PDB file of C-alpha atoms in Angstrom:
ATOM      1  CA  MET A   7     -20.716  12.179   2.353  1.00 56.00           C
ATOM      2  CA  GLY A   8     -24.615  13.085   2.168  1.00 45.00           C
ATOM      3  CA  SER A   9     -27.747  11.053   3.800  1.00 44.00           C
ATOM      4  CA  THR A  10     -28.798   7.459   2.786  1.00 45.00           C
ATOM      5  CA  THR A  11     -31.252   6.390   0.355  1.00 46.00           C
ATOM      6  CA  HIS A  12     -33.090   3.150   1.287  1.00 52.00           C
ATOM      7  CA  GLU A  13     -32.459   0.431  -1.529  1.00 67.00           C
ATOM      8  CA  THR A  14     -33.905  -2.929  -1.326  1.00 72.00           C
ATOM      9  CA  SER A  15     -31.244  -5.711   0.100  1.00 77.00           C
ATOM     10  CA  GLU A  16     -30.642  -9.504  -2.069  1.00 85.00           C
ATOM     11  CA  VAL A  17     -29.827 -11.588   0.114  1.00 86.00           C
ATOM     12  CA  GLU A  18     -28.945 -15.107  -1.697  1.00 93.00           C
ATOM     13  CA  VAL A  19     -26.976 -18.253  -1.616  1.00 96.00           C
ATOM     14  CA  VAL A  20     -24.341 -18.327  -5.083  1.00 96.00           C
ATOM     15  CA  GLN A  21     -23.189 -21.818  -5.515  1.00 96.00           C
ATOM     16  CA  LEU A  22     -19.559 -21.790  -6.813  1.00 96.00           C
ATOM     17  CA  ARG A  23     -17.743 -24.446  -8.276  1.00 90.00           C
ATOM     18  CA  ASP A  24     -17.640 -25.870  -4.705  1.00 91.00           C
ATOM     19  CA  LEU A  25     -19.175 -23.768  -2.081  1.00 96.00           C
ATOM     20  CA  GLN A  26     -22.063 -22.127  -1.438  1.00 97.00           C
ATOM     21  CA  VAL A  27     -21.762 -18.594  -0.412  1.00 98.00           C
ATOM     22  CA  ALA A  28     -24.334 -16.114   0.897  1.00 98.00           C
ATOM     23  CA  VAL A  29     -24.200 -12.846  -0.224  1.00 98.00           C
ATOM     24  CA  THR A  30     -26.635  -9.691   0.252  1.00 98.00           C
ATOM     25  CA  THR A  31     -26.393  -6.521  -2.479  1.00 97.00           C
ATOM     26  CA  THR A  32     -27.939  -3.769  -2.584  1.00 97.00           C
ATOM     27  CA  GLY A  33     -27.894  -1.146  -5.011  1.00 97.00           C
ATOM     28  CA  SER A  34     -26.434  -0.405  -8.280  1.00 96.00           C
ATOM     29  CA  GLY A  35     -23.693   1.219  -9.468  1.00 97.00           C
ATOM     30  CA  PRO A  36     -19.848   1.028 -10.154  1.00 97.00           C
ATOM     31  CA  PRO A  37     -19.546  -2.894  -7.850  1.00 98.00           C
ATOM     32  CA  ILE A  38     -17.612  -3.072  -3.885  1.00 98.00           C
ATOM     33  CA  LEU A  39     -17.094  -6.289  -3.134  1.00 98.00           C
ATOM     34  CA  LEU A  40     -16.894  -5.991   1.293  1.00 99.00           C
ATOM     35  CA  LEU A  41     -14.667  -9.256   2.690  1.00 99.00           C
ATOM     36  CA  HIS A  42     -14.805  -9.083   6.478  1.00 98.00           C
ATOM     37  CA  GLY A  43     -12.973 -10.490   8.908  1.00 98.00           C
ATOM     38  CA  PHE A  44     -13.083 -11.966  11.891  1.00 98.00           C
ATOM     39  CA  PRO A  45     -15.170 -12.860  14.471  1.00 98.00           C
ATOM     40  CA  HIS A  46     -17.003 -10.883  11.760  1.00 98.00           C
ATOM     41  CA  THR A  47     -20.393 -11.845   9.472  1.00 98.00           C
ATOM     42  CA  ASN A  48     -20.435  -9.283   6.589  1.00 98.00           C
ATOM     43  CA  ALA A  49     -23.153  -7.569   8.178  1.00 98.00           C
ATOM     44  CA  ILE A  50     -20.496  -5.782  10.092  1.00 98.00           C
ATOM     45  CA  TRP A  51     -20.968  -3.683   7.035  1.00 98.00           C
ATOM     46  CA  ARG A  52     -24.700  -3.358   7.830  1.00 98.00           C
ATOM     47  CA  THR A  53     -23.473   0.908   8.493  1.00 98.00           C
ATOM     48  CA  VAL A  54     -21.288   1.786   6.000  1.00 98.00           C
ATOM     49  CA  THR A  55     -23.258  -0.373   2.262  1.00 98.00           C
ATOM     50  CA  PRO A  56     -25.843   2.183   2.683  1.00 98.00           C
ATOM     51  CA  LEU A  57     -23.895   4.943   2.472  1.00 98.00           C
ATOM     52  CA  LEU A  58     -21.125   3.236  -0.419  1.00 98.00           C
ATOM     53  CA  VAL A  59     -25.048   3.088  -1.838  1.00 98.00           C
ATOM     54  CA  ALA A  60     -26.390   6.668  -1.895  1.00 98.00           C
ATOM     55  CA  ALA A  61     -23.227   7.095  -3.372  1.00 97.00           C
ATOM     56  CA  GLY A  62     -23.972   5.218  -5.848  1.00 97.00           C
ATOM     57  CA  HIS A  63     -22.502   2.123  -5.643  1.00 98.00           C
ATOM     58  CA  GLN A  64     -23.434  -1.547  -6.153  1.00 98.00           C
ATOM     59  CA  VAL A  65     -22.406  -3.215  -2.741  1.00 98.00           C
ATOM     60  CA  VAL A  66     -21.385  -7.129  -2.549  1.00 98.00           C
ATOM     61  CA  ALA A  67     -21.107  -8.524   0.375  1.00 98.00           C
ATOM     62  CA  PRO A  68     -20.156 -12.299   0.730  1.00 98.00           C
ATOM     63  CA  ASP A  69     -19.625 -14.641   4.217  1.00 98.00           C
ATOM     64  CA  LEU A  70     -15.849 -15.485   3.626  1.00 98.00           C
ATOM     65  CA  ARG A  71     -15.545 -19.759   3.120  1.00 98.00           C
ATOM     66  CA  GLY A  72     -16.902 -21.644   6.243  1.00 98.00           C
ATOM     67  CA  LEU A  73     -17.920 -17.791   8.421  1.00 98.00           C
ATOM     68  CA  GLY A  74     -21.610 -16.467   8.699  1.00 97.00           C
ATOM     69  CA  SER A  75     -23.897 -18.189   5.754  1.00 97.00           C
ATOM     70  CA  SER A  76     -22.037 -19.598   3.753  1.00 97.00           C
ATOM     71  CA  GLU A  77     -21.155 -24.014   3.717  1.00 97.00           C
ATOM     72  CA  VAL A  78     -18.703 -24.963   6.261  1.00 97.00           C
ATOM     73  CA  LEU A  79     -15.974 -27.898   4.131  1.00 96.00           C
ATOM     74  CA  VAL A  80     -12.938 -29.453   5.467  1.00 95.00           C
ATOM     75  CA  ASP A  81     -10.228 -26.941   3.520  1.00 96.00           C
ATOM     76  CA  GLY A  82     -10.215 -24.437   0.649  1.00 97.00           C
ATOM     77  CA  TYR A  83      -9.099 -21.668   4.501  1.00 98.00           C
ATOM     78  CA  ASP A  84      -5.897 -19.916   1.982  1.00 98.00           C
ATOM     79  CA  ALA A  85      -5.690 -16.822   1.270  1.00 98.00           C
ATOM     80  CA  ALA A  86      -5.273 -17.944  -2.572  1.00 98.00           C
ATOM     81  CA  THR A  87      -8.472 -20.395  -2.457  1.00 98.00           C
ATOM     82  CA  LEU A  88     -10.392 -18.132  -1.170  1.00 98.00           C
ATOM     83  CA  ALA A  89      -9.501 -15.024  -3.705  1.00 98.00           C
ATOM     84  CA  ALA A  90     -10.653 -17.946  -6.412  1.00 98.00           C
ATOM     85  CA  ASP A  91     -13.677 -18.018  -4.185  1.00 98.00           C
ATOM     86  CA  GLN A  92     -14.100 -14.136  -4.410  1.00 98.00           C
ATOM     87  CA  ALA A  93     -13.052 -14.696  -8.572  1.00 98.00           C
ATOM     88  CA  ALA A  94     -16.304 -17.124  -8.418  1.00 98.00           C
ATOM     89  CA  LEU A  95     -18.011 -14.959  -7.500  1.00 98.00           C
ATOM     90  CA  LEU A  96     -18.013 -11.891  -8.791  1.00 98.00           C
ATOM     91  CA  ASP A  97     -18.314 -14.568 -12.255  1.00 98.00           C
ATOM     92  CA  ALA A  98     -21.444 -15.750 -11.187  1.00 97.00           C
ATOM     93  CA  LEU A  99     -23.759 -12.406  -9.893  1.00 97.00           C
ATOM     94  CA  GLY A 100     -21.932 -10.891 -14.206  1.00 98.00           C
ATOM     95  CA  LEU A 101     -19.304  -8.630 -12.356  1.00 98.00           C
ATOM     96  CA  PRO A 102     -16.132  -8.414 -14.617  1.00 98.00           C
ATOM     97  CA  ALA A 103     -14.114  -6.512 -11.562  1.00 98.00           C
ATOM     98  CA  ALA A 104     -15.012  -4.697  -8.569  1.00 98.00           C
ATOM     99  CA  HIS A 105     -13.662  -2.372  -6.293  1.00 98.00           C
ATOM    100  CA  VAL A 106     -11.713  -5.033  -3.586  1.00 98.00           C
ATOM    101  CA  VAL A 107     -12.177  -3.743   0.456  1.00 98.00           C
ATOM    102  CA  GLY A 108     -11.150  -6.249   3.267  1.00 98.00           C
ATOM    103  CA  LEU A 109     -10.418  -5.836   6.282  1.00 98.00           C
ATOM    104  CA  ASP A 110      -9.016  -8.252   9.516  1.00 98.00           C
ATOM    105  CA  LEU A 111      -8.697 -11.279   8.036  1.00 96.00           C
ATOM    106  CA  GLY A 112     -10.540  -9.991   4.412  1.00 98.00           C
ATOM    107  CA  ALA A 113      -7.663  -8.434   3.702  1.00 98.00           C
ATOM    108  CA  ALA A 114      -5.101 -11.291   3.574  1.00 98.00           C
ATOM    109  CA  VAL A 115      -7.773 -12.539   0.694  1.00 98.00           C
ATOM    110  CA  ALA A 116      -8.176  -8.901  -0.697  1.00 98.00           C
ATOM    111  CA  PHE A 117      -4.423  -8.902  -1.048  1.00 98.00           C
ATOM    112  CA  ALA A 118      -4.300 -12.056  -2.459  1.00 98.00           C
ATOM    113  CA  LEU A 119      -7.089 -11.144  -5.336  1.00 98.00           C
ATOM    114  CA  ALA A 120      -6.280  -8.467  -5.956  1.00 98.00           C
ATOM    115  CA  THR A 121      -2.167 -10.035  -6.788  1.00 98.00           C
ATOM    116  CA  SER A 122      -3.781 -13.648  -8.316  1.00 98.00           C
ATOM    117  CA  ARG A 123      -6.769 -11.765 -10.525  1.00 98.00           C
ATOM    118  CA  PRO A 124      -5.806  -7.843 -11.018  1.00 98.00           C
ATOM    119  CA  ASP A 125      -7.821  -7.610 -13.986  1.00 97.00           C
ATOM    120  CA  ARG A 126     -10.325  -8.208 -11.244  1.00 98.00           C
ATOM    121  CA  VAL A 127      -9.904  -5.623  -9.172  1.00 98.00           C
ATOM    122  CA  SER A 128     -10.467  -1.993  -9.973  1.00 98.00           C
ATOM    123  CA  SER A 129      -9.231  -0.372  -6.023  1.00 98.00           C
ATOM    124  CA  LEU A 130      -7.672  -2.614  -3.626  1.00 98.00           C
ATOM    125  CA  THR A 131      -8.455  -1.159   0.171  1.00 98.00           C
ATOM    126  CA  VAL A 132      -7.057  -2.642   3.036  1.00 98.00           C
ATOM    127  CA  VAL A 133      -8.925  -2.600   6.589  1.00 98.00           C
ATOM    128  CA  GLU A 134      -6.640  -2.712   9.935  1.00 98.00           C
ATOM    129  CA  ALA A 135      -4.086  -5.591   8.595  1.00 97.00           C
ATOM    130  CA  VAL A 136      -1.380  -6.572   8.221  1.00 96.00           C
ATOM    131  CA  VAL A 137      -0.425  -8.232   5.417  1.00 96.00           C
ATOM    132  CA  GLY A 138       1.684 -11.812   6.650  1.00 94.00           C
ATOM    133  CA  GLY A 139       4.791 -12.288   4.550  1.00 95.00           C
ATOM    134  CA  LEU A 140       4.975  -8.155   3.781  1.00 96.00           C
ATOM    135  CA  PRO A 141       8.722  -6.299   5.640  1.00 94.00           C
ATOM    136  CA  GLY A 142       6.765  -3.354   7.085  1.00 92.00           C
ATOM    137  CA  ALA A 143       4.641  -4.398  10.067  1.00 90.00           C
ATOM    138  CA  GLU A 144       7.703  -4.247  12.337  1.00 86.00           C
ATOM    139  CA  THR A 145       7.155  -2.616  14.646  1.00 82.00           C
ATOM    140  CA  PHE A 146       3.492  -4.341  14.826  1.00 82.00           C
ATOM    141  CA  VAL A 147       4.898  -7.100  16.115  1.00 78.00           C
ATOM    142  CA  ALA A 148       7.640  -6.350  17.790  1.00 74.00           C
ATOM    143  CA  GLY A 149       6.543  -8.401  21.039  1.00 71.00           C
ATOM    144  CA  GLY A 150       5.288 -11.739  19.915  1.00 71.00           C
ATOM    145  CA  GLY A 151       2.472 -10.005  17.552  1.00 79.00           C
ATOM    146  CA  PRO A 152      -1.644 -10.676  19.320  1.00 91.00           C
ATOM    147  CA  TRP A 153      -1.722 -13.733  21.538  1.00 94.00           C
ATOM    148  CA  TRP A 154      -4.777 -15.190  20.165  1.00 96.00           C
ATOM    149  CA  PHE A 155      -2.665 -15.827  16.341  1.00 94.00           C
ATOM    150  CA  GLY A 156      -0.719 -18.173  18.067  1.00 94.00           C
ATOM    151  CA  PHE A 157      -4.155 -19.903  19.809  1.00 97.00           C
ATOM    152  CA  HIS A 158      -5.894 -19.958  16.532  1.00 97.00           C
ATOM    153  CA  GLN A 159      -3.555 -22.008  15.410  1.00 96.00           C
ATOM    154  CA  ALA A 160      -2.460 -24.913  17.533  1.00 96.00           C
ATOM    155  CA  PRO A 161      -2.349 -27.476  15.808  1.00 93.00           C
ATOM    156  CA  GLY A 162      -5.113 -30.349  16.281  1.00 94.00           C
ATOM    157  CA  GLY A 163      -8.323 -28.401  16.612  1.00 95.00           C
ATOM    158  CA  LEU A 164      -7.487 -26.965  20.545  1.00 97.00           C
ATOM    159  CA  ALA A 165      -8.791 -23.626  19.982  1.00 97.00           C
ATOM    160  CA  GLU A 166     -11.675 -24.847  19.206  1.00 96.00           C
ATOM    161  CA  ASP A 167     -12.149 -27.788  21.921  1.00 96.00           C
ATOM    162  CA  VAL A 168     -11.418 -25.257  24.294  1.00 97.00           C
ATOM    163  CA  VAL A 169     -13.447 -22.006  22.978  1.00 97.00           C
ATOM    164  CA  ALA A 170     -16.759 -24.597  22.167  1.00 96.00           C
ATOM    165  CA  GLY A 171     -19.315 -23.358  25.104  1.00 96.00           C
ATOM    166  CA  ALA A 172     -17.761 -20.018  25.395  1.00 97.00           C
ATOM    167  CA  GLU A 173     -18.236 -18.666  22.238  1.00 98.00           C
ATOM    168  CA  ASP A 174     -20.926 -15.724  23.345  1.00 98.00           C
ATOM    169  CA  ARG A 175     -18.125 -14.678  26.092  1.00 98.00           C
ATOM    170  CA  TYR A 176     -14.820 -15.158  23.330  1.00 98.00           C
ATOM    171  CA  VAL A 177     -16.793 -13.454  20.420  1.00 98.00           C
ATOM    172  CA  ARG A 178     -17.820 -11.137  22.905  1.00 98.00           C
ATOM    173  CA  PHE A 179     -14.046 -10.441  23.927  1.00 98.00           C
ATOM    174  CA  PHE A 180     -12.627  -9.137  20.708  1.00 98.00           C
ATOM    175  CA  LEU A 181     -16.482  -7.521  19.687  1.00 98.00           C
ATOM    176  CA  GLY A 182     -15.271  -5.833  22.691  1.00 98.00           C
ATOM    177  CA  ILE A 183     -11.426  -5.096  22.016  1.00 97.00           C
ATOM    178  CA  GLY A 184     -12.323  -4.204  18.955  1.00 98.00           C
ATOM    179  CA  SER A 185     -15.308  -0.974  19.459  1.00 98.00           C
ATOM    180  CA  ARG A 186     -14.203   2.050  20.843  1.00 97.00           C
ATOM    181  CA  THR A 187     -18.361   3.020  20.571  1.00 97.00           C
ATOM    182  CA  GLY A 188     -19.654  -0.295  21.442  1.00 97.00           C
ATOM    183  CA  VAL A 189     -21.051  -2.502  18.696  1.00 98.00           C
ATOM    184  CA  PRO A 190     -24.551  -2.715  19.481  1.00 98.00           C
ATOM    185  CA  ASP A 191     -26.420  -5.777  21.184  1.00 98.00           C
ATOM    186  CA  ASP A 192     -28.557  -6.715  17.468  1.00 98.00           C
ATOM    187  CA  LEU A 193     -25.234  -7.109  15.740  1.00 98.00           C
ATOM    188  CA  ALA A 194     -23.100  -8.571  19.414  1.00 98.00           C
ATOM    189  CA  ASP A 195     -25.861 -10.996  18.978  1.00 98.00           C
ATOM    190  CA  THR A 196     -25.630 -12.068  15.477  1.00 98.00           C
ATOM    191  CA  LEU A 197     -22.152 -12.469  14.963  1.00 98.00           C
ATOM    192  CA  VAL A 198     -22.806 -14.928  18.186  1.00 98.00           C
ATOM    193  CA  ALA A 199     -24.506 -16.866  16.859  1.00 98.00           C
ATOM    194  CA  ALA A 200     -22.596 -16.956  13.498  1.00 98.00           C
ATOM    195  CA  TYR A 201     -19.432 -18.709  15.408  1.00 98.00           C
ATOM    196  CA  THR A 202     -21.702 -21.010  17.716  1.00 97.00           C
ATOM    197  CA  GLY A 203     -20.773 -24.309  17.230  1.00 92.00           C
ATOM    198  CA  PRO A 204     -18.050 -26.541  16.771  1.00 87.00           C
ATOM    199  CA  GLY A 205     -17.698 -26.409  12.951  1.00 94.00           C
ATOM    200  CA  ARG A 206     -18.576 -22.866  12.733  1.00 96.00           C
ATOM    201  CA  LEU A 207     -15.567 -22.315  15.450  1.00 97.00           C
ATOM    202  CA  ARG A 208     -13.227 -24.934  13.081  1.00 97.00           C
ATOM    203  CA  ALA A 209     -14.163 -22.423  10.410  1.00 97.00           C
ATOM    204  CA  ALA A 210     -12.945 -19.479  11.267  1.00 98.00           C
ATOM    205  CA  PHE A 211      -9.235 -21.459  13.250  1.00 98.00           C
ATOM    206  CA  GLU A 212      -9.054 -23.193   9.935  1.00 98.00           C
ATOM    207  CA  HIS A 213      -8.303 -19.295   8.271  1.00 98.00           C
ATOM    208  CA  TYR A 214      -5.623 -18.631  10.605  1.00 97.00           C
ATOM    209  CA  ARG A 215      -4.121 -21.860  10.157  1.00 97.00           C
ATOM    210  CA  ALA A 216      -3.412 -20.738   6.735  1.00 97.00           C
ATOM    211  CA  MET A 217      -2.170 -17.724   6.945  1.00 96.00           C
ATOM    212  CA  PRO A 218       2.054 -19.302   6.990  1.00 96.00           C
ATOM    213  CA  SER A 219       1.313 -20.610   4.375  1.00 97.00           C
ATOM    214  CA  ASN A 220      -0.466 -17.320   2.835  1.00 97.00           C
ATOM    215  CA  ALA A 221       2.129 -14.831   4.479  1.00 96.00           C
ATOM    216  CA  ALA A 222       4.773 -17.122   2.110  1.00 97.00           C
ATOM    217  CA  ALA A 223       3.479 -17.127  -1.037  1.00 98.00           C
ATOM    218  CA  ASN A 224       3.217 -13.066  -0.573  1.00 98.00           C
ATOM    219  CA  ARG A 225       7.098 -12.470   0.503  1.00 97.00           C
ATOM    220  CA  ALA A 226       7.787 -15.381  -2.693  1.00 97.00           C
ATOM    221  CA  TRP A 227       4.667 -12.581  -5.058  1.00 98.00           C
ATOM    222  CA  SER A 228       6.738  -8.776  -3.181  1.00 97.00           C
ATOM    223  CA  GLU A 229       9.746 -10.476  -4.947  1.00 95.00           C
ATOM    224  CA  SER A 230       9.101  -9.240  -8.477  1.00 96.00           C
ATOM    225  CA  GLY A 231       5.250  -8.586  -8.229  1.00 97.00           C
ATOM    226  CA  THR A 232       3.820  -5.333  -7.875  1.00 97.00           C
ATOM    227  CA  LEU A 233      -0.291  -3.796  -7.368  1.00 98.00           C
ATOM    228  CA  THR A 234      -1.485  -2.017 -10.440  1.00 95.00           C
ATOM    229  CA  MET A 235      -4.372  -0.594  -9.000  1.00 97.00           C
ATOM    230  CA  PRO A 236      -4.475   2.282  -6.602  1.00 98.00           C
ATOM    231  CA  VAL A 237      -4.280   1.039  -3.076  1.00 98.00           C
ATOM    232  CA  THR A 238      -5.627   2.529   0.797  1.00 98.00           C
ATOM    233  CA  ALA A 239      -3.521   1.702   3.398  1.00 98.00           C
ATOM    234  CA  VAL A 240      -5.826   2.950   6.628  1.00 98.00           C
ATOM    235  CA  GLY A 241      -5.196   1.584   9.832  1.00 97.00           C
ATOM    236  CA  ALA A 242      -7.110   2.740  13.515  1.00 97.00           C
ATOM    237  CA  SER A 243      -6.132   2.578  16.709  1.00 93.00           C
ATOM    238  CA  THR A 244      -4.972  -1.251  16.864  1.00 94.00           C
ATOM    239  CA  VAL A 245      -2.126  -1.499  13.164  1.00 94.00           C
ATOM    240  CA  GLN A 246      -2.419   2.123  12.932  1.00 94.00           C
ATOM    241  CA  ASP A 247       1.079   3.182   9.985  1.00 96.00           C
ATOM    242  CA  ALA A 248       1.362  -0.725  10.143  1.00 95.00           C
ATOM    243  CA  PRO A 249      -0.348  -1.649   6.447  1.00 96.00           C
ATOM    244  CA  ALA A 250       0.801   1.193   5.047  1.00 97.00           C
ATOM    245  CA  ARG A 251       4.846   0.847   5.866  1.00 96.00           C
ATOM    246  CA  GLN A 252       4.210  -2.753   3.898  1.00 97.00           C
ATOM    247  CA  LEU A 253       1.802  -1.491   0.796  1.00 98.00           C
ATOM    248  CA  GLU A 254       3.854   1.203   0.012  1.00 96.00           C
ATOM    249  CA  ARG A 255       6.420  -0.787  -1.125  1.00 93.00           C
ATOM    250  CA  VAL A 256       4.714  -3.000  -3.581  1.00 97.00           C
ATOM    251  CA  ALA A 257       1.729   0.258  -4.563  1.00 97.00           C
ATOM    252  CA  PRO A 258       3.572   2.729  -6.551  1.00 96.00           C
ATOM    253  CA  ASP A 259      -0.445   4.427  -5.733  1.00 97.00           C
ATOM    254  CA  LEU A 260      -0.993   4.371  -2.367  1.00 98.00           C
ATOM    255  CA  VAL A 261      -2.752   6.855   0.179  1.00 98.00           C
ATOM    256  CA  GLU A 262      -3.195   5.963   3.852  1.00 98.00           C
ATOM    257  CA  VAL A 263      -6.117   6.803   6.236  1.00 98.00           C
ATOM    258  CA  LEU A 264      -5.295   7.032   9.706  1.00 97.00           C
ATOM    259  CA  LEU A 265      -8.283   6.775  12.026  1.00 97.00           C
ATOM    260  CA  PRO A 266      -6.551   7.211  15.223  1.00 95.00           C
ATOM    261  CA  ASP A 267     -10.032   7.611  16.862  1.00 96.00           C
ATOM    262  CA  SER A 268     -11.095   4.567  15.247  1.00 98.00           C
ATOM    263  CA  GLY A 269     -10.808   0.668  16.984  1.00 98.00           C
ATOM    264  CA  HIS A 270     -10.758  -1.579  15.060  1.00 98.00           C
ATOM    265  CA  LEU A 271     -14.019  -2.213  14.363  1.00 98.00           C
ATOM    266  CA  VAL A 272     -13.755   0.404  11.366  1.00 98.00           C
ATOM    267  CA  PRO A 273     -16.894  -0.408  10.658  1.00 98.00           C
ATOM    268  CA  VAL A 274     -18.523  -0.122  13.291  1.00 98.00           C
ATOM    269  CA  ASP A 275     -16.464   3.570  15.230  1.00 98.00           C
ATOM    270  CA  ALA A 276     -16.147   5.170  12.004  1.00 98.00           C
ATOM    271  CA  PRO A 277     -18.547   3.774   8.874  1.00 98.00           C
ATOM    272  CA  GLU A 278     -18.761   7.405   7.472  1.00 98.00           C
ATOM    273  CA  GLN A 279     -15.187   8.320   6.915  1.00 98.00           C
ATOM    274  CA  LEU A 280     -14.320   4.865   5.817  1.00 98.00           C
ATOM    275  CA  ALA A 281     -17.758   5.284   3.426  1.00 98.00           C
ATOM    276  CA  ASP A 282     -16.434   8.359   1.953  1.00 98.00           C
ATOM    277  CA  THR A 283     -12.772   6.440   1.417  1.00 98.00           C
ATOM    278  CA  ILE A 284     -13.712   3.682  -0.785  1.00 98.00           C
ATOM    279  CA  VAL A 285     -15.524   6.307  -2.247  1.00 98.00           C
ATOM    280  CA  ALA A 286     -12.184   8.188  -3.065  1.00 97.00           C
ATOM    281  CA  THR A 287     -10.006   4.472  -3.332  1.00 98.00           C
ATOM    282  CA  ALA A 288     -12.512   3.787  -5.941  1.00 97.00           C
ATOM    283  CA  ALA A 289     -12.587   6.597  -8.024  1.00 97.00           C
ATOM    284  CA  ARG A 290      -9.608   6.906  -8.540  1.00 94.00           C
ATOM    285  CA  ARG A 291      -7.638   5.710 -11.592  1.00 77.00           C
ATOM    286  CA  ALA A 292      -4.577   3.161 -12.478  1.00 55.00           C
ATOM    287  CA  VAL A 293      -1.966   5.628 -12.966  1.00 47.00           C
ATOM    288  CA  GLY A 294       0.212   2.904 -14.580  1.00 41.00           C
ATOM    289  CA  ARG A 295       3.585   3.749 -12.627  1.00 35.00           C
ATOM    290  CA  SER A 296       6.239   2.087 -12.276  1.00 33.00           C
ATOM    291  CA  ARG A 297       7.971   0.954  -8.978  1.00 34.00           C
ATOM    292  CA  GLY A 298       9.893   3.426  -7.408  1.00 34.00           C
ATOM    293  CA  GLY A 299       8.036   5.892  -8.108  1.00 36.00           C
ATOM    294  CA  PRO A 300       6.153   8.751  -5.410  1.00 37.00           C
ATOM    295  CA  PRO A 301       6.018   8.493  -2.028  1.00 39.00           C
ATOM    296  CA  PRO A 302       2.599   7.959  -0.643  1.00 43.00           C
ATOM    297  CA  ALA A 303       0.194  10.525   0.036  1.00 48.00           C
ATOM    298  CA  ARG A 304      -1.016  10.725   4.080  1.00 49.00           C
ATOM    299  CA  ASN A 305      -4.154  11.565   5.356  1.00 51.00           C
ATOM    300  CA  ALA A 306      -4.699  11.778   8.553  1.00 40.00           C
TER     301      ALA A 306
END
């Protein structure tokens, strides 16, 4: 990918049906919707965004419900509602569809949008995430899965009570284990601030508490559902090939990209490779194959 261009980013707060969402839009061209994970905000995409813009795309990077600068609400943290947020955001921005990229928790939202509103998803890129409810990730979860999944899902607000007052240490722990190159200090400071305070912590952990219902919905959909758009599964050092093994069962047009030298935070550790992958996925066209087509391409 060539050198980046300097584009002005427009940061705005968009009023959706029941939610004020903070979103950064940059560039022009076919839109790419970037959905972050935990403990991130849309700032996690700051190095990837100019590369995508230089490739001729408009980048739309919202903060998910309750996270970053978006509004904290009592409920609505299940993937279906979060996907509806994204569809409403595309409506508000006058965008019929977008190439959708989901990292970590954001992949659940991206997948839910692709399954519920395929007309709004031109292509789907899942980055370093396991899709709850789909088989194929047995090796990844063989040891019980990451310990924090259960901790964050604990009822009664246990996680927020324990973490409150220690947000700096807690967020930096995840950033430290997530990146092999190291998260820049200013970005780390931004993310710590975004997750400081009981309300922000509760919103973050509500995303995890919705995981069982998300998995049940995905399981039911997968019994007969097929992803009709081009799909790319990006695995790095953490989830490795798990997302591809899951998605190959439901995505006839699937490409697998493995980045073994990158940590979990691919936008930080391998921004150029990730941007190239997103652009290549956006350039593909839906081929309309039925399930049972050729096996996915592999791209190590």
